[in-house]
mmCIF file of C-alpha atoms in Angstrom:
data_model
loop_
_atom_site.group_PDB
_atom_site.id
_atom_site.type_symbol
_atom_site.label_atom_id
_atom_site.label_comp_id
_atom_site.label_asym_id
_atom_site.label_seq_id
_atom_site.Cartn_x
_atom_site.Cartn_y
_atom_site.Cartn_z
ATOM 1 C CA MET A 1 -5.001 -12.376 -9.441
ATOM 2 C CA THR A 2 -2.693 -14.961 -10.963
ATOM 3 C CA ALA A 3 0.859 -15.279 -12.176
ATOM 4 C CA VAL A 4 -0.244 -13.816 -15.463
ATOM 5 C CA HIS A 5 -0.709 -10.530 -13.652
ATOM 6 C CA ALA A 6 2.540 -10.745 -11.653
ATOM 7 C CA GLU A 7 4.684 -8.231 -13.571
ATOM 8 C CA GLN A 8 2.046 -5.571 -13.508
ATOM 9 C CA VAL A 9 0.989 -6.148 -9.992
ATOM 10 C CA LEU A 10 4.554 -5.822 -8.798
ATOM 11 C CA THR A 11 4.954 -2.678 -10.929
ATOM 12 C CA VAL A 12 1.935 -1.063 -9.250
ATOM 13 C CA TYR A 13 3.290 -2.141 -5.911
ATOM 14 C CA ARG A 14 6.729 -0.609 -6.738
ATOM 15 C CA LEU A 15 5.119 2.647 -7.785
ATOM 16 C CA GLY A 16 3.413 2.840 -4.405
ATOM 17 C CA ILE A 17 6.628 1.989 -2.616
ATOM 18 C CA ASP A 18 8.463 4.696 -4.543
ATOM 19 C CA GLU A 19 5.950 7.352 -3.641
ATOM 20 C CA GLY A 20 6.923 6.832 0.043
ATOM 21 C CA ASP A 21 3.570 6.967 1.882
ATOM 22 C CA ALA A 22 2.156 3.514 1.318
ATOM 23 C CA THR A 23 4.447 1.034 3.101
ATOM 24 C CA PHE A 24 7.640 0.577 5.115
ATOM 25 C CA GLU A 25 8.833 -1.696 2.283
ATOM 26 C CA THR A 26 11.687 -0.317 0.216
ATOM 27 C CA ARG A 27 11.471 -2.797 -2.637
ATOM 28 C CA ALA A 28 8.886 -4.895 -4.262
ATOM 29 C CA PRO A 29 9.117 -8.617 -3.537
ATOM 30 C CA THR A 30 9.590 -11.230 -6.145
ATOM 31 C CA TRP A 31 6.402 -12.864 -7.440
ATOM 32 C CA PRO A 32 7.113 -16.088 -5.404
ATOM 33 C CA GLU A 33 7.545 -14.002 -2.292
ATOM 34 C CA PHE A 34 4.332 -12.071 -3.024
ATOM 35 C CA ASP A 35 2.339 -15.107 -3.890
ATOM 36 C CA ALA A 36 3.353 -17.052 -0.768
ATOM 37 C CA ALA A 37 2.468 -14.105 1.564
ATOM 38 C CA ARG A 38 -1.088 -13.519 0.377
ATOM 39 C CA LEU A 39 -4.208 -15.653 0.608
ATOM 40 C CA THR A 40 -5.127 -16.905 -2.799
ATOM 41 C CA GLU A 41 -8.899 -16.665 -2.323
ATOM 42 C CA HIS A 42 -8.657 -12.994 -1.170
ATOM 43 C CA ARG A 43 -6.600 -11.183 -3.830
ATOM 44 C CA PHE A 44 -7.956 -9.279 -6.755
ATOM 45 C CA VAL A 45 -6.820 -7.203 -9.677
ATOM 46 C CA ALA A 46 -8.826 -4.483 -11.389
ATOM 47 C CA LEU A 47 -8.313 -4.648 -15.159
ATOM 48 C CA GLU A 48 -8.719 -2.186 -17.843
ATOM 49 C CA ASP A 49 -11.909 -2.627 -19.855
ATOM 50 C CA CYS A 50 -13.627 0.298 -21.496
ATOM 51 C CA ALA A 51 -17.008 -1.414 -21.388
ATOM 52 C CA GLN A 52 -17.922 -1.466 -17.701
ATOM 53 C CA ALA A 53 -17.228 0.367 -14.490
ATOM 54 C CA PRO A 54 -15.419 -1.618 -11.775
ATOM 55 C CA ALA A 55 -18.303 -1.976 -9.342
ATOM 56 C CA ALA A 56 -20.708 -3.063 -12.064
ATOM 57 C CA HIS A 57 -18.738 -6.092 -13.259
ATOM 58 C CA PRO A 58 -18.783 -9.299 -11.253
ATOM 59 C CA ALA A 59 -15.359 -10.496 -10.113
ATOM 60 C CA ARG A 60 -14.245 -13.537 -12.097
ATOM 61 C CA ALA A 61 -11.204 -15.517 -11.051
ATOM 62 C CA GLY A 62 -9.997 -12.566 -8.992
ATOM 63 C CA THR A 63 -10.371 -9.963 -11.589
ATOM 64 C CA MET A 64 -12.620 -7.042 -12.232
ATOM 65 C CA THR A 65 -12.818 -4.399 -14.968
ATOM 66 C CA ALA A 66 -12.636 -0.662 -14.863
ATOM 67 C CA ARG A 67 -13.869 1.978 -17.327
ATOM 68 C CA GLU A 68 -10.803 4.184 -17.548
ATOM 69 C CA PRO A 69 -7.616 2.847 -19.163
ATOM 70 C CA ALA A 70 -4.203 3.346 -17.512
ATOM 71 C CA GLY A 71 -2.267 2.770 -20.719
ATOM 72 C CA PRO A 72 -1.694 0.096 -23.244
ATOM 73 C CA SER A 73 -1.815 -3.574 -22.335
ATOM 74 C CA THR A 74 1.310 -5.573 -21.798
ATOM 75 C CA ASP A 75 1.932 -8.735 -23.815
ATOM 76 C CA GLY A 76 -1.720 -9.194 -24.540
ATOM 77 C CA VAL A 77 -2.616 -9.172 -20.775
ATOM 78 C CA PRO A 78 -5.176 -6.423 -19.968
ATOM 79 C CA ARG A 79 -3.664 -3.502 -18.106
ATOM 80 C CA VAL A 80 -3.754 -3.907 -14.227
ATOM 81 C CA LEU A 81 -5.066 -0.761 -12.744
ATOM 82 C CA GLY A 82 -4.739 -1.820 -9.178
ATOM 83 C CA TRP A 83 -4.817 -4.789 -6.812
ATOM 84 C CA ALA A 84 -5.994 -5.729 -3.350
ATOM 85 C CA ALA A 85 -4.854 -8.691 -1.296
ATOM 86 C CA ALA A 86 -5.200 -10.126 2.265
ATOM 87 C CA SER A 87 -2.739 -11.959 4.441
ATOM 88 C CA ALA A 88 -3.301 -13.966 7.615
ATOM 89 C CA VAL A 89 -2.283 -11.994 10.701
ATOM 90 C CA SER A 90 -1.397 -15.115 12.682
ATOM 91 C CA ASP A 91 -1.462 -18.902 12.361
ATOM 92 C CA ARG A 92 -3.076 -19.175 15.827
ATOM 93 C CA CYS A 93 -6.649 -20.546 15.545
ATOM 94 C CA ALA A 94 -8.043 -17.697 17.607
ATOM 95 C CA TYR A 95 -7.099 -15.312 14.821
ATOM 96 C CA ALA A 96 -8.484 -17.421 11.973
ATOM 97 C CA GLY A 97 -11.028 -14.754 11.156
ATOM 98 C CA VAL A 98 -8.696 -11.823 11.108
ATOM 99 C CA VAL A 99 -6.731 -10.648 8.017
ATOM 100 C CA GLU A 100 -4.568 -7.788 7.146
ATOM 101 C CA HIS A 101 -4.960 -6.213 3.660
ATOM 102 C CA SER A 102 -3.409 -3.919 1.190
ATOM 103 C CA VAL A 103 -4.810 -1.973 -1.694
ATOM 104 C CA TYR A 104 -2.664 -0.339 -4.384
ATOM 105 C CA VAL A 105 -3.721 1.618 -7.525
ATOM 106 C CA HIS A 106 -1.650 2.667 -10.466
ATOM 107 C CA PRO A 107 -1.092 6.398 -10.313
ATOM 108 C CA ALA A 108 -2.763 6.891 -13.697
ATOM 109 C CA ALA A 109 -5.882 5.080 -12.520
ATOM 110 C CA ARG A 110 -6.420 6.985 -9.257
ATOM 111 C CA GLY A 111 -9.560 8.917 -8.643
ATOM 112 C CA ARG A 112 -11.742 6.544 -10.815
ATOM 113 C CA GLY A 113 -13.227 4.260 -8.076
ATOM 114 C CA VAL A 114 -10.633 1.461 -8.637
ATOM 115 C CA ALA A 115 -9.576 1.266 -4.982
ATOM 116 C CA ARG A 116 -13.200 1.364 -3.729
ATOM 117 C CA ALA A 117 -14.237 -1.410 -6.185
ATOM 118 C CA LEU A 118 -11.234 -3.544 -5.070
ATOM 119 C CA LEU A 119 -11.885 -3.011 -1.347
ATOM 120 C CA ALA A 120 -15.544 -3.723 -1.796
ATOM 121 C CA ARG A 121 -14.670 -7.041 -3.576
ATOM 122 C CA LEU A 122 -12.243 -7.895 -0.778
ATOM 123 C CA ILE A 123 -14.815 -7.179 1.914
ATOM 124 C CA ALA A 124 -17.339 -9.433 0.065
ATOM 125 C CA SER A 125 -14.859 -12.297 -0.274
ATOM 126 C CA THR A 126 -13.682 -12.214 3.265
ATOM 127 C CA GLU A 127 -17.251 -12.071 4.635
ATOM 128 C CA ALA A 128 -18.253 -14.978 2.500
ATOM 129 C CA ALA A 129 -15.300 -16.929 3.936
ATOM 130 C CA GLY A 130 -16.359 -16.098 7.582
ATOM 131 C CA ILE A 131 -13.619 -13.593 8.261
ATOM 132 C CA TRP A 132 -14.750 -11.192 10.893
ATOM 133 C CA THR A 133 -12.034 -8.633 10.924
ATOM 134 C CA ILE A 134 -9.997 -6.885 8.194
ATOM 135 C CA GLN A 135 -7.199 -4.658 9.489
ATOM 136 C CA SER A 136 -4.619 -2.423 7.940
ATOM 137 C CA GLY A 137 -1.888 -0.003 8.955
ATOM 138 C CA VAL A 138 -1.772 3.281 7.020
ATOM 139 C CA PHE A 139 0.616 6.155 7.277
ATOM 140 C CA PRO A 140 -1.275 9.225 8.554
ATOM 141 C CA GLU A 141 0.053 11.193 5.484
ATOM 142 C CA ASN A 142 -1.926 8.824 3.228
ATOM 143 C CA GLU A 143 -5.098 10.821 3.614
ATOM 144 C CA ALA A 144 -6.818 9.344 0.523
ATOM 145 C CA SER A 145 -6.404 5.853 1.866
ATOM 146 C CA LEU A 146 -7.688 6.869 5.309
ATOM 147 C CA ALA A 147 -10.708 8.553 3.757
ATOM 148 C CA LEU A 148 -11.528 5.485 1.559
ATOM 149 C CA HIS A 149 -11.258 3.104 4.521
ATOM 150 C CA ARG A 150 -13.462 5.209 6.704
ATOM 151 C CA SER A 151 -16.069 5.440 3.900
ATOM 152 C CA MET A 152 -16.039 1.597 3.649
ATOM 153 C CA GLY A 153 -16.780 1.002 7.327
ATOM 154 C CA PHE A 154 -13.245 0.838 8.780
ATOM 155 C CA ARG A 155 -12.588 2.608 12.076
ATOM 156 C CA VAL A 156 -9.434 3.962 13.558
ATOM 157 C CA ILE A 157 -8.250 1.747 16.476
ATOM 158 C CA GLY A 158 -5.332 4.028 17.241
ATOM 159 C CA THR A 159 -2.017 5.414 16.103
ATOM 160 C CA ARG A 160 1.141 3.405 16.629
ATOM 161 C CA GLU A 161 3.591 6.229 17.131
ATOM 162 C CA ARG A 162 7.122 6.028 15.837
ATOM 163 C CA ILE A 163 6.548 2.312 15.196
ATOM 164 C CA GLY A 164 9.272 2.027 12.540
ATOM 165 C CA ARG A 165 11.914 3.833 10.583
ATOM 166 C CA HIS A 166 11.373 4.550 6.880
ATOM 167 C CA HIS A 167 14.409 5.902 5.050
ATOM 168 C CA GLY A 168 15.878 6.933 8.414
ATOM 169 C CA VAL A 169 12.809 8.703 9.649
ATOM 170 C CA TRP A 170 10.550 7.473 12.488
ATOM 171 C CA ARG A 171 6.990 6.988 11.104
ATOM 172 C CA ASP A 172 3.581 6.639 12.770
ATOM 173 C CA VAL A 173 1.006 4.160 11.473
ATOM 174 C CA VAL A 174 -2.771 4.458 11.885
ATOM 175 C CA LEU A 175 -4.286 1.072 12.707
ATOM 176 C CA LEU A 176 -7.650 0.554 11.057
ATOM 177 C CA GLU A 177 -10.054 -2.277 11.306
ATOM 178 C CA ARG A 178 -13.438 -3.296 9.826
ATOM 179 C CA ARG A 179 -15.596 -5.717 11.823
ATOM 180 C CA SER A 180 -18.016 -7.640 9.644
ATOM 181 C CA PRO A 181 -21.655 -6.915 10.551
ATOM 182 C CA THR A 182 -22.651 -10.205 9.073
ATOM 183 C CA VAL A 183 -20.006 -12.567 10.386
ATOM 184 C CA LEU A 184 -20.801 -13.036 14.088
#
């Protein structure tokens, strides 16, 4: 994921925000804000490519390709179907191997394995870097995300009840984590 993908990445993020069950955020950040908050080596986009399925194509420079198109390309840049990115949870050295992540998929690209491919690539990159825990907070209403995470080895740590207000309503968040079986 690079600045060339910025407009489309932020559009996918905004679409997730607008649906109401992905994040407490109410607006997408600017690209400089997004860029500064995510670890460069652990952020990826899935790009439209009719030739190969997402899991079959090796990630190159933070990109992967997917079989199903989500629409026409923008300004000659292949269409971004989705993205995944990790952020440090703390600057304390004890937590150097712990990241929080997000995965967002364009509504037109859902149900095609894009999120699974992105999450698999993120798991591979974090394990290669010695990261032992990936965590995320998911609204309990986001059943598809919870099912995906469970199928990828994440476990529920607990539910943070009424942890924050979203559009004036108290919301719960399910805390998930994946402990690497290879980074000890």
